[in-house]
């Protein structure tokens, strides 16, 4: 049991770390856009800023997936869930998590596979940056794997009754359009 | 015939996933996967991975997290107080008095934030207690806030409008500019309603009205100046073609940080909080968009959008009848889905239909924002209703009834937009070389 508790804490720290990395990628996205504005103003051409911005965007999105999941930031339709209580609610929650486990695992598997294929073939970006595609794809693949782990983690917690199923739909984020 | 069955199964699975509460993004991925298996013999997983990678790393999406971040930064400033204090001297002589602060405040906040829930929360934080103190009827306080809060979706920068633009491949800059006049029009219509209500009921004024001199009025306006300047800079740079939507968003982030610092609201904590909030919200949205890009791919294989477009084409509806049918469809859908999911999900299916019917895609985007806005104030799922329930303690039914007149005004706004499409299309057409 103690081992499980430690694993639980460690994983939660992992999600949080990924969230911070995602935030850092978001700041670097802003930095890249500022770089492109400034370089245009002074008339210098910096190749690949557009592509790098896209990679930062993708990296920020995927790294934050697990963290957002833990913070209950992903939206879902709550009508049925809110109407259920007790045992029925538990079953519905397990069903949702099973579906989520399957498809987040499916997603993670193929994103990792795509990254591996890019690496093996030495695919390069078609844009001005011409970097190896596996480098940014690794960010996306890794984020997807952490999400899958996080979903399974949540499933185990709910299955063993360690955690009450989450309440309601998404919580109201100030700026999100939940 | 078997095609038809497959299609029915496909749609049933979609609603089953969504209805049982599976997270929207994963529902989309799941349904798209099932669809690929049913309708094609392609390698499903590889197609999914490349589509999702392509959609997630596209440049056009980068405006999204930056505008969200700008809103998060300004949400954590003294904006709510400044909006109330700055607008009060100007609004209180109008019939309906400070109720207009709810509407004008929402319109201004909508121009820095793309979210209607945030708009309601920011404006309401200050105005609900102040208006209650002055004994305005609760029904009007809540109704105007719920209705005007929806301006967040229409007045740029709008998160939902960015999502629409990315989904149908239209210029986000043009869509933003197109939203300006309809947004102002809708705000004025809301204010017109308050004036009419005040004149008809004779209630229109607050309990402790005080007279303001011109100097006081101008001093109040100074409170609003930084925000107005920021809005003008962000929108102006897009309109004049000086900046892309993404660049304007960064301008907004930097401007937001400066305003926040000048007010003394910027601290390490507030900075990190705003950043993490933006990270979560944009991850949530980007995940849905990733799922929807895969779903669009699958939809192409199912032939469903084409069949639908063909079927509607054969019905020979006039554009007006088609808009009426779509409006009803969206209002019903909006009772169950949030705005983003409704836009993403439907555009995967009806985009060919809309294009075939000859609608201007910019115009349709603005139309779509107004109908999706209506969904924000219809029970049982209306996020403005949830936010107001939390803020005022009134029950959902009361808030929905209070917002009902504003719902009708939005329908009126749709009708106006149908007869005078230029309200949406004039400005983007006049823009100097959209980047």
Coordinates of C-alpha atoms in Angstrom, one line a residue:
Chain A
X1 CA 0.0 0.0 0.0
X2 CA 2.8 2.3 0.9
X3 CA 4.4 1.6 -2.4
X4 CA 1.2 2.5 -4.2
X5 CA 1.0 5.8 -2.2
X6 CA 4.5 6.7 -3.3
X7 CA 3.7 5.8 -6.9
X8 CA 0.6 8.0 -6.7
X9 CA 2.5 11.0 -5.5
X10 CA 5.3 10.5 -8.0
X11 CA 2.9 10.4 -10.9
X12 CA 1.1 13.5 -9.7
X13 CA 4.4 15.3 -9.6
X14 CA 5.1 14.1 -13.1
X15 CA 1.8 15.6 -14.4
X16 CA 2.5 18.8 -12.7
X17 CA 6.1 19.0 -14.1
X18 CA 4.7 18.4 -17.6
X19 CA 2.2 21.2 -17.0
X20 CA 5.1 23.5 -16.1
X21 CA 7.0 22.4 -19.2
X22 CA 3.9 23.1 -21.3
X23 CA 3.7 26.6 -19.7
X24 CA 7.4 27.2 -20.6
X25 CA 6.6 26.1 -24.2
X26 CA 3.8 28.6 -24.3
X27 CA 6.1 31.4 -23.1
X28 CA 8.6 30.3 -25.8
X29 CA 5.8 30.5 -28.4
X30 CA 5.2 34.1 -27.4
X31 CA 8.9 34.7 -27.6
X32 CA 9.1 33.2 -31.1
X33 CA 6.3 35.5 -32.3
X34 CA 8.0 38.5 -30.7
X35 CA 11.2 37.4 -32.5
X36 CA 9.4 37.3 -35.8
X37 CA 7.8 40.7 -35.3
X38 CA 11.1 42.3 -34.3
X39 CA 13.1 40.6 -37.1
X40 CA 10.5 41.8 -39.6
X41 CA 10.7 45.4 -38.3
X42 CA 14.5 45.5 -38.6
X43 CA 14.4 43.6 -41.9
X44 CA 16.2 40.5 -41.0
X45 CA 14.9 37.1 -42.1
X46 CA 15.0 34.4 -39.5
X47 CA 14.2 31.1 -41.2
X48 CA 11.7 28.6 -39.7
X49 CA 10.1 30.8 -37.0
X50 CA 6.6 29.9 -38.3
X51 CA 7.4 26.2 -38.1
X52 CA 9.0 26.4 -34.7
X53 CA 6.0 28.3 -33.4
X54 CA 3.8 25.4 -34.6
X55 CA 6.1 22.9 -32.8
X56 CA 5.9 25.0 -29.6
X57 CA 2.1 25.1 -29.9
X58 CA 1.9 21.3 -30.4
X59 CA 4.3 20.6 -27.6
X60 CA 2.5 22.9 -25.2
X61 CA -0.8 21.3 -26.0
X62 CA 0.3 17.7 -25.6
X63 CA 2.5 18.2 -22.5
X64 CA -0.4 19.9 -20.7
X65 CA -2.9 17.1 -21.5
X66 CA -2.3 15.0 -18.4
X67 CA -2.0 18.0 -16.1
X68 CA -5.2 19.4 -17.5
X69 CA -6.9 16.0 -17.1
X70 CA -5.9 15.9 -13.4
X71 CA -7.1 19.5 -12.9
X72 CA -10.4 18.4 -14.5
X73 CA -9.9 20.9 -17.3
X74 CA -11.1 18.6 -20.2
X75 CA -14.7 19.1 -20.9
X76 CA -17.4 16.5 -21.1
X77 CA -21.2 16.4 -21.3
X78 CA -22.3 16.1 -17.7
X79 CA -26.1 15.7 -18.0
X80 CA -26.2 12.0 -17.4
X81 CA -23.3 11.8 -14.9
X82 CA -24.9 14.5 -12.8
X83 CA -28.1 12.7 -12.7
X84 CA -26.6 9.5 -11.4
X85 CA -25.6 8.7 -7.8
X86 CA -23.9 6.0 -5.9
X87 CA -23.3 2.7 -7.6
X88 CA -24.7 3.8 -11.0
X89 CA -22.5 6.9 -11.0
X90 CA -19.5 4.7 -10.2
X91 CA -20.3 2.4 -13.2
X92 CA -20.7 5.3 -15.5
X93 CA -17.4 6.8 -14.4
X94 CA -15.6 3.5 -14.9
X95 CA -17.1 3.2 -18.4
X96 CA -15.9 6.7 -19.3
X97 CA -12.4 5.9 -18.0
X98 CA -12.3 2.6 -19.8
X99 CA -13.2 4.3 -23.1
X100 CA -10.7 7.0 -22.3
X101 CA -8.0 4.4 -21.5
X102 CA -8.5 2.6 -24.7
X103 CA -8.4 5.7 -27.0
X104 CA -5.7 7.6 -25.2
X105 CA -3.6 4.5 -25.3
X106 CA -4.4 4.1 -29.0
X107 CA -3.4 7.7 -29.6
X108 CA -0.2 7.4 -27.6
X109 CA 0.8 4.2 -29.4
X110 CA 0.5 5.7 -32.9
X111 CA 2.0 9.0 -32.1
X112 CA 5.0 7.2 -30.7
X113 CA 5.1 5.0 -33.7
X114 CA 4.9 8.0 -36.0
X115 CA 7.9 9.6 -34.2
X116 CA 9.9 6.4 -34.5
X117 CA 9.2 6.1 -38.2
X118 CA 10.2 9.8 -38.7
X119 CA 13.4 9.0 -36.8
X120 CA 14.2 5.8 -38.8
X121 CA 13.5 7.5 -42.2
X122 CA 15.2 10.7 -41.2
X123 CA 12.2 12.8 -42.2
X124 CA 12.8 16.5 -42.3
X125 CA 10.4 19.3 -42.1
X126 CA 9.3 20.7 -45.5
X127 CA 9.5 24.3 -44.1
X128 CA 12.4 26.7 -44.0
X129 CA 13.6 25.1 -40.7
X130 CA 14.3 21.7 -42.3
X131 CA 14.9 20.1 -38.9
X132 CA 14.4 16.4 -38.2
X133 CA 10.7 15.9 -37.6
X134 CA 11.2 13.4 -34.8
X135 CA 12.5 16.1 -32.5
X136 CA 9.3 18.1 -32.2
X137 CA 7.2 14.9 -32.6
X138 CA 8.9 13.4 -29.5
X139 CA 7.2 16.2 -27.4
X140 CA 3.8 15.3 -28.8
X141 CA 4.4 11.5 -28.4
X142 CA 5.6 11.9 -24.9
X143 CA 2.7 14.1 -23.9
X144 CA 0.3 11.5 -25.2
X145 CA 2.0 8.7 -23.3
X146 CA 1.7 10.7 -20.1
X147 CA -1.9 11.3 -20.7
X148 CA -2.6 7.6 -21.2
X149 CA -0.7 6.9 -18.0
X150 CA -2.7 9.5 -16.2
X151 CA -6.0 8.1 -17.4
X152 CA -5.1 4.6 -16.3
X153 CA -4.0 6.0 -13.0
X154 CA -7.4 7.7 -12.5
X155 CA -9.1 4.4 -13.6
X156 CA -7.2 2.5 -10.9
X157 CA -8.1 5.1 -8.3
X158 CA -11.8 5.0 -9.1
X159 CA -11.8 1.2 -9.4
X160 CA -10.4 0.7 -5.9
X161 CA -12.5 3.4 -4.5
X162 CA -9.5 5.5 -3.5
X163 CA -11.0 8.6 -5.1
X164 CA -14.6 9.8 -5.4
X165 CA -15.6 10.1 -9.0
X166 CA -15.3 13.7 -10.1
X167 CA -18.3 16.0 -9.7
X168 CA -20.1 17.6 -12.6
X169 CA -18.7 18.5 -15.9
X170 CA -15.7 20.7 -16.3
X171 CA -15.1 23.2 -13.7
X172 CA -15.5 26.8 -14.8
X173 CA -12.2 28.1 -16.1
X174 CA -12.2 31.8 -16.2
X175 CA -11.0 32.1 -19.8
X176 CA -11.8 28.8 -21.2
X177 CA -15.1 28.4 -23.0
X178 CA -16.1 25.4 -21.0
Chain B
X1 CA -28.5 0.4 -48.0
X2 CA -25.8 -1.0 -45.8
X3 CA -24.1 2.4 -46.1
X4 CA -27.1 3.9 -44.4
X5 CA -26.9 1.4 -41.6
X6 CA -23.2 2.1 -41.1
X7 CA -23.9 5.8 -41.0
X8 CA -26.6 5.3 -38.4
X9 CA -24.4 3.2 -36.3
X10 CA -21.7 5.8 -36.6
X11 CA -23.9 8.6 -35.4
X12 CA -25.4 6.5 -32.6
X13 CA -21.9 5.8 -31.3
X14 CA -21.0 9.5 -31.4
X15 CA -24.0 10.4 -29.3
X16 CA -23.5 7.5 -27.0
X17 CA -19.9 8.5 -26.2
X18 CA -20.8 12.1 -25.7
X19 CA -24.0 11.4 -23.8
X20 CA -22.4 9.0 -21.3
X21 CA -19.9 11.7 -20.4
X22 CA -16.7 10.5 -22.2
X23 CA -14.4 13.5 -22.5
X24 CA -15.3 15.4 -25.7
X25 CA -11.9 15.2 -27.3
X26 CA -11.6 11.5 -26.7
X27 CA -15.1 10.9 -27.9
X28 CA -14.2 12.5 -31.2
X29 CA -11.1 10.4 -31.5
X30 CA -13.0 7.3 -30.6
X31 CA -15.8 7.9 -33.0
X32 CA -13.4 8.8 -35.8
X33 CA -11.5 5.6 -35.2
X34 CA -14.7 3.5 -35.3
X35 CA -15.7 5.3 -38.5
X36 CA -12.4 4.6 -40.2
X37 CA -12.7 0.9 -39.3
X38 CA -16.3 0.8 -40.6
X39 CA -15.9 2.7 -43.8
X40 CA -12.3 2.2 -45.0
X41 CA -9.6 -0.4 -45.1
X42 CA -6.9 2.1 -44.4
X43 CA -4.4 1.8 -41.6
X44 CA -6.4 3.7 -39.0
X45 CA -3.8 4.5 -36.4
X46 CA -1.2 5.9 -38.8
X47 CA -3.8 8.1 -40.5
X48 CA -4.8 9.4 -37.1
X49 CA -1.3 10.2 -36.0
X50 CA -0.3 12.2 -39.1
X51 CA -3.6 14.1 -39.1
X52 CA -3.4 15.0 -35.5
X53 CA 0.2 16.0 -35.7
X54 CA -0.5 18.2 -38.7
X55 CA -3.5 19.8 -37.1
X56 CA -1.7 20.4 -33.7
X57 CA 1.4 21.9 -35.1
X58 CA -0.2 24.3 -37.5
X59 CA 0.7 28.0 -37.4
X60 CA -2.9 29.1 -37.7
X61 CA -3.6 27.7 -34.2
X62 CA -1.0 29.7 -32.5
X63 CA -3.2 32.7 -31.9
X64 CA -5.4 30.6 -29.7
X65 CA -3.2 30.1 -26.6
X66 CA -1.9 33.7 -26.8
X67 CA -5.4 35.3 -26.8
X68 CA -6.4 33.0 -24.0
X69 CA -3.3 34.1 -22.0
X70 CA -4.1 37.7 -22.6
X71 CA -7.6 37.2 -21.2
X72 CA -6.2 35.4 -18.2
X73 CA -3.8 38.2 -17.4
X74 CA -6.4 40.9 -17.6
X75 CA -8.9 38.8 -15.7
X76 CA -6.5 39.0 -12.7
X77 CA -6.2 42.8 -12.8
X78 CA -8.5 45.4 -11.2
X79 CA -10.4 45.5 -14.4
X80 CA -13.7 44.6 -12.9
X81 CA -13.6 47.5 -10.5
X82 CA -12.3 49.9 -13.2
X83 CA -15.0 49.0 -15.6
X84 CA -17.7 49.6 -13.1
X85 CA -16.3 52.9 -11.8
X86 CA -15.4 54.1 -15.3
X87 CA -18.8 53.4 -16.8
X88 CA -21.1 54.4 -14.0
X89 CA -21.0 58.2 -14.4
X90 CA -21.7 57.8 -18.1
X91 CA -24.5 55.3 -17.9
X92 CA -26.6 56.3 -14.9
X93 CA -28.7 59.0 -16.6
X94 CA -29.9 56.7 -19.3
X95 CA -33.3 55.1 -18.7
X96 CA -32.4 51.8 -17.1
X97 CA -29.5 53.4 -15.4
X98 CA -26.6 51.2 -14.2
X99 CA -28.1 48.1 -15.9
X100 CA -26.3 49.5 -19.0
X101 CA -23.0 49.1 -17.1
X102 CA -23.6 45.4 -17.3
X103 CA -23.9 45.6 -21.1
X104 CA -21.3 48.1 -21.9
X105 CA -18.9 46.5 -19.4
X106 CA -19.4 43.1 -21.0
X107 CA -18.9 44.6 -24.5
X108 CA -15.5 46.1 -23.4
X109 CA -14.4 43.0 -21.6
X110 CA -15.4 40.9 -24.5
X111 CA -13.0 42.9 -26.6
X112 CA -10.0 41.6 -24.5
X113 CA -11.3 38.2 -23.7
X114 CA -12.6 35.5 -26.0
X115 CA -14.8 33.8 -23.4
X116 CA -18.3 34.5 -22.3
X117 CA -17.9 32.8 -18.9
X118 CA -15.0 35.0 -18.1
X119 CA -16.9 38.1 -19.3
X120 CA -19.9 37.3 -17.0
X121 CA -17.6 36.6 -14.1
X122 CA -15.5 39.7 -14.5
X123 CA -18.3 42.2 -15.0
X124 CA -20.6 40.6 -12.5
X125 CA -18.0 40.4 -9.7
X126 CA -18.4 44.2 -9.2
X127 CA -21.7 45.0 -10.7
X128 CA -23.9 42.4 -9.0
X129 CA -23.4 43.7 -5.4
X130 CA -23.4 47.3 -6.5
X131 CA -26.6 47.0 -8.5
X132 CA -28.3 45.1 -5.7
X133 CA -27.3 47.9 -3.3
X134 CA -29.1 50.3 -5.5
X135 CA -32.2 48.1 -5.6
X136 CA -32.3 47.2 -9.3
X137 CA -34.7 44.3 -9.9
X138 CA -32.7 41.0 -9.5
X139 CA -34.3 39.7 -12.7
X140 CA -32.9 42.5 -14.8
X141 CA -29.4 42.4 -13.1
X142 CA -29.1 38.7 -13.9
X143 CA -30.8 38.8 -17.3
X144 CA -28.7 41.6 -18.7
X145 CA -25.5 40.0 -17.4
X146 CA -26.3 36.5 -18.8
X147 CA -27.2 38.0 -22.2
X148 CA -24.5 40.6 -22.5
X149 CA -21.9 38.1 -21.3
X150 CA -22.4 36.2 -24.5
X151 CA -20.8 39.1 -26.4
X152 CA -17.5 37.4 -25.4
X153 CA -18.0 35.0 -28.3
X154 CA -18.9 37.6 -30.9
X155 CA -16.7 40.6 -30.2
X156 CA -13.1 39.8 -31.1
X157 CA -10.8 38.3 -29.9
X158 CA -13.1 35.3 -29.7
X159 CA -11.8 31.8 -28.9
X160 CA -14.8 30.2 -30.6
X161 CA -14.2 32.3 -33.7
X162 CA -10.6 31.2 -33.9
X163 CA -11.7 27.6 -33.7
X164 CA -14.3 28.2 -36.5
X165 CA -11.6 29.8 -38.6
X166 CA -9.1 27.0 -38.0
X167 CA -11.8 24.4 -38.8
X168 CA -13.0 25.8 -42.0
X169 CA -9.7 27.3 -43.1
X170 CA -10.7 31.0 -43.2
X171 CA -8.6 34.0 -42.2
X172 CA -8.9 34.6 -38.5
X173 CA -8.0 38.2 -39.0
X174 CA -11.0 38.7 -41.3
X175 CA -13.3 36.8 -39.0
X176 CA -12.3 39.0 -36.1
X177 CA -12.9 42.2 -38.0
X178 CA -16.2 40.8 -39.2
X179 CA -17.3 40.4 -35.6
X180 CA -16.8 44.0 -34.7
X181 CA -20.0 45.6 -36.1
X182 CA -22.4 42.8 -35.3
X183 CA -21.0 42.8 -31.8
X184 CA -21.6 46.5 -31.4
X185 CA -25.0 46.1 -32.9
X186 CA -26.0 43.3 -30.5
X187 CA -24.8 45.4 -27.5
X188 CA -26.9 48.3 -28.7
X189 CA -29.9 46.1 -29.1
X190 CA -29.5 44.9 -25.6
X191 CA -29.2 48.4 -24.4
X192 CA -32.3 49.4 -26.4
X193 CA -34.2 46.6 -24.6
X194 CA -33.2 48.0 -21.2
X195 CA -34.3 51.5 -22.2
X196 CA -37.7 50.2 -23.4
X197 CA -38.1 48.1 -20.2
X198 CA -37.2 51.2 -18.1
X199 CA -39.7 53.4 -19.9
X200 CA -42.4 50.8 -19.8
X201 CA -42.0 49.8 -16.1
X202 CA -41.0 53.2 -14.8
X203 CA -38.4 51.5 -12.6
X204 CA -35.4 52.6 -14.5
X205 CA -33.2 54.4 -11.9
X206 CA -31.1 53.2 -9.0
X207 CA -31.9 54.1 -5.4
X208 CA -29.0 56.5 -4.6
X209 CA -28.2 58.3 -7.8
X210 CA -25.7 61.0 -7.5
X211 CA -24.9 63.8 -10.0
X212 CA -21.5 63.7 -11.7
X213 CA -19.8 66.8 -13.0
X214 CA -18.1 66.7 -16.4
X215 CA -14.7 66.6 -14.6
X216 CA -15.7 63.6 -12.6
X217 CA -17.0 62.0 -15.8
X218 CA -13.7 62.5 -17.6
X219 CA -11.7 61.3 -14.6
X220 CA -13.8 58.1 -14.7
X221 CA -13.1 57.7 -18.3
X222 CA -9.4 57.8 -17.6
X223 CA -9.8 54.5 -15.7
X224 CA -10.9 52.9 -18.9
X225 CA -8.3 54.5 -21.1
X226 CA -5.5 51.8 -20.8
X227 CA -8.0 49.0 -21.7
X228 CA -9.5 51.0 -24.6
X229 CA -6.0 51.7 -25.9
X230 CA -5.1 48.0 -25.8
X231 CA -8.2 47.0 -27.6
X232 CA -7.6 49.6 -30.3
X233 CA -4.0 48.6 -30.7
X234 CA -4.8 44.9 -31.0
X235 CA -7.8 45.2 -33.3
X236 CA -6.3 48.2 -35.2
X237 CA -3.1 46.3 -36.0
X238 CA -5.2 43.5 -37.5
X239 CA -7.5 45.8 -39.4
X240 CA -4.7 47.8 -40.9
X241 CA -2.9 44.6 -41.9
X242 CA 0.1 45.4 -39.7
X243 CA -0.1 42.2 -37.8
X244 CA -1.5 38.7 -38.1
X245 CA -3.9 37.5 -35.5
X246 CA -1.1 35.7 -33.7
X247 CA 1.1 38.8 -33.6
X248 CA -1.7 40.9 -32.4
X249 CA -2.3 38.3 -29.7
X250 CA 1.3 38.7 -28.5
X251 CA 0.8 42.4 -28.5
X252 CA -2.2 41.8 -26.3
X253 CA -0.2 39.6 -23.9
X254 CA 2.6 42.2 -23.6
X255 CA 0.0 45.1 -23.2
X256 CA -1.9 43.1 -20.6
X257 CA 1.3 42.5 -18.6
X258 CA 2.1 46.2 -18.7
X259 CA -1.4 47.2 -17.6
X260 CA -1.3 44.6 -14.8
X261 CA 2.1 45.8 -13.7
X262 CA 1.1 49.5 -13.8
X263 CA -1.9 48.6 -11.5
X264 CA 0.3 46.7 -9.1
X265 CA -1.7 43.5 -9.8
X266 CA 1.3 41.7 -11.4
X267 CA 3.1 39.4 -9.1
X268 CA 5.0 36.2 -9.5
X269 CA 1.9 34.2 -8.4
X270 CA -0.6 36.0 -10.6
X271 CA 1.8 35.6 -13.6
X272 CA 2.2 31.9 -13.0
X273 CA -1.5 31.5 -12.3
X274 CA -2.5 33.2 -15.5
X275 CA 0.1 31.2 -17.5
X276 CA -1.1 27.8 -16.1
X277 CA -4.7 28.8 -16.6
X278 CA -4.0 29.6 -20.2
X279 CA -2.0 26.4 -20.6
X280 CA -4.9 24.3 -19.3
X281 CA -7.5 26.0 -21.3
X282 CA -5.6 25.9 -24.5
X283 CA -4.6 22.2 -24.0
X284 CA -8.3 21.4 -23.5
X285 CA -9.2 23.2 -26.7
X286 CA -6.2 22.0 -28.8
X287 CA -7.1 18.4 -27.8
X288 CA -10.6 18.9 -29.0
X289 CA -9.3 20.4 -32.3
X290 CA -7.0 17.4 -32.7
X291 CA -9.9 15.0 -32.3
X292 CA -12.0 17.0 -34.7
X293 CA -9.3 17.0 -37.4
X294 CA -9.3 13.3 -37.2
X295 CA -13.1 13.2 -37.2
X296 CA -13.2 15.4 -40.3
X297 CA -10.9 13.0 -42.1
X298 CA -13.2 10.1 -41.2
X299 CA -16.3 12.1 -42.3
X300 CA -14.7 12.6 -45.7
X301 CA -14.6 8.8 -46.0
X302 CA -18.1 8.2 -44.8
X303 CA -19.5 10.5 -47.5
X304 CA -22.0 11.8 -44.9
X305 CA -21.3 15.5 -45.5
X306 CA -21.6 15.1 -49.2
X307 CA -24.8 13.1 -49.0
X308 CA -26.3 15.7 -46.6
X309 CA -25.3 18.6 -48.9
X310 CA -26.9 16.7 -51.8
X311 CA -30.1 16.0 -49.9
X312 CA -30.5 19.6 -48.7
X313 CA -29.7 20.8 -52.2
X314 CA -32.6 18.6 -53.6
X315 CA -35.0 20.0 -51.0
X316 CA -34.5 23.3 -52.7
X317 CA -34.7 25.4 -49.6
X318 CA -34.3 29.1 -49.9
X319 CA -31.2 30.5 -48.0
X320 CA -33.6 32.0 -45.5
X321 CA -35.3 28.7 -44.8
X322 CA -32.0 27.0 -44.5
X323 CA -30.8 29.5 -42.0
X324 CA -34.0 29.1 -40.0
X325 CA -33.6 25.3 -40.0
X326 CA -29.9 25.6 -39.0
X327 CA -30.8 28.1 -36.2
X328 CA -33.3 25.7 -34.7
X329 CA -30.8 22.8 -35.0
X330 CA -28.1 24.8 -33.2
X331 CA -30.4 26.0 -30.4
X332 CA -31.4 22.4 -29.8
X333 CA -27.8 21.1 -30.0
X334 CA -26.7 24.0 -27.8
X335 CA -29.0 22.7 -25.0
X336 CA -26.6 19.8 -24.6
X337 CA -23.2 20.8 -26.0
X338 CA -20.9 23.7 -25.2
X339 CA -20.1 26.2 -28.0
X340 CA -16.7 24.9 -28.9
X341 CA -17.8 21.3 -29.2
X342 CA -20.9 22.3 -31.2
X343 CA -18.9 24.3 -33.7
X344 CA -16.2 21.6 -34.1
X345 CA -18.6 18.7 -34.4
X346 CA -21.1 20.3 -36.8
X347 CA -18.6 22.0 -39.1
X348 CA -17.1 18.6 -39.8
X349 CA -20.5 17.6 -41.3
X350 CA -22.1 20.7 -42.6
X351 CA -19.2 22.7 -44.1
X352 CA -19.9 21.3 -47.7
X353 CA -23.6 22.0 -47.2
X354 CA -22.9 25.6 -46.2
X355 CA -20.4 26.2 -49.0
X356 CA -22.8 24.6 -51.6
X357 CA -25.7 26.8 -50.4
X358 CA -23.5 29.7 -51.4
X359 CA -23.1 31.3 -48.0
X360 CA -20.1 33.6 -47.4
X361 CA -18.0 31.6 -44.9
X362 CA -17.0 34.8 -43.0
X363 CA -20.7 35.8 -42.7
X364 CA -21.6 32.2 -41.7
X365 CA -19.0 32.3 -38.9
X366 CA -20.5 35.4 -37.4
X367 CA -24.0 34.0 -37.7
X368 CA -22.7 30.8 -36.0
X369 CA -21.3 32.8 -33.1
X370 CA -24.7 34.4 -32.4
X371 CA -26.5 31.1 -32.5
X372 CA -23.9 29.4 -30.3
X373 CA -24.1 32.4 -28.0
X374 CA -27.8 31.6 -27.5
X375 CA -26.7 28.1 -26.4
X376 CA -24.8 29.7 -23.5
X377 CA -28.1 30.9 -21.9
X378 CA -30.4 28.0 -22.6
X379 CA -30.9 25.3 -19.9
X380 CA -29.9 22.7 -19.0
X381 CA -26.4 23.3 -20.3
X382 CA -25.6 26.9 -20.5
X383 CA -22.3 28.0 -19.1
X384 CA -23.3 31.6 -18.4
X385 CA -26.2 30.2 -16.4
X386 CA -23.8 28.1 -14.4
X387 CA -21.5 31.0 -13.7
X388 CA -24.3 33.2 -12.7
X389 CA -25.8 30.5 -10.5
X390 CA -22.5 30.4 -8.7
X391 CA -22.3 34.1 -8.4
X392 CA -25.8 35.1 -7.4
X393 CA -27.2 32.0 -5.7
X394 CA -30.3 32.2 -7.8
X395 CA -31.5 28.9 -9.2
X396 CA -31.1 28.0 -12.9
X397 CA -34.7 28.3 -13.8
X398 CA -34.9 31.9 -12.6
X399 CA -31.7 32.9 -14.4
X400 CA -32.9 31.2 -17.6
X401 CA -36.2 33.0 -17.4
X402 CA -34.5 36.3 -16.7
X403 CA -32.3 35.8 -19.8
X404 CA -35.2 34.8 -22.0
X405 CA -35.9 38.3 -23.4
X406 CA -32.2 38.7 -24.4
X407 CA -32.5 35.3 -26.1
X408 CA -35.3 36.7 -28.2
X409 CA -33.2 39.8 -29.0
X410 CA -30.4 37.5 -30.3
X411 CA -32.9 35.8 -32.6
X412 CA -33.8 39.3 -33.8
X413 CA -30.1 39.9 -34.4
X414 CA -29.9 36.8 -36.5
X415 CA -32.8 38.0 -38.6
X416 CA -31.1 41.4 -39.1
X417 CA -27.9 39.7 -40.1
X418 CA -29.7 37.6 -42.7
X419 CA -31.3 40.7 -44.3
X420 CA -28.3 42.9 -44.0
X421 CA -25.3 40.6 -44.4
X422 CA -23.1 43.7 -45.0
X423 CA -23.0 44.3 -41.2
X424 CA -20.6 41.3 -41.0
X425 CA -19.0 41.4 -44.4
X426 CA -18.4 45.1 -45.1
X427 CA -15.4 45.7 -42.8
X428 CA -13.4 42.5 -43.7
X429 CA -14.0 43.5 -47.4
X430 CA -12.6 46.9 -46.7
X431 CA -9.6 45.7 -44.8
X432 CA -6.2 46.6 -46.2
X433 CA -4.5 43.4 -47.4
X434 CA -5.2 40.9 -44.7
X435 CA -2.1 39.0 -43.9

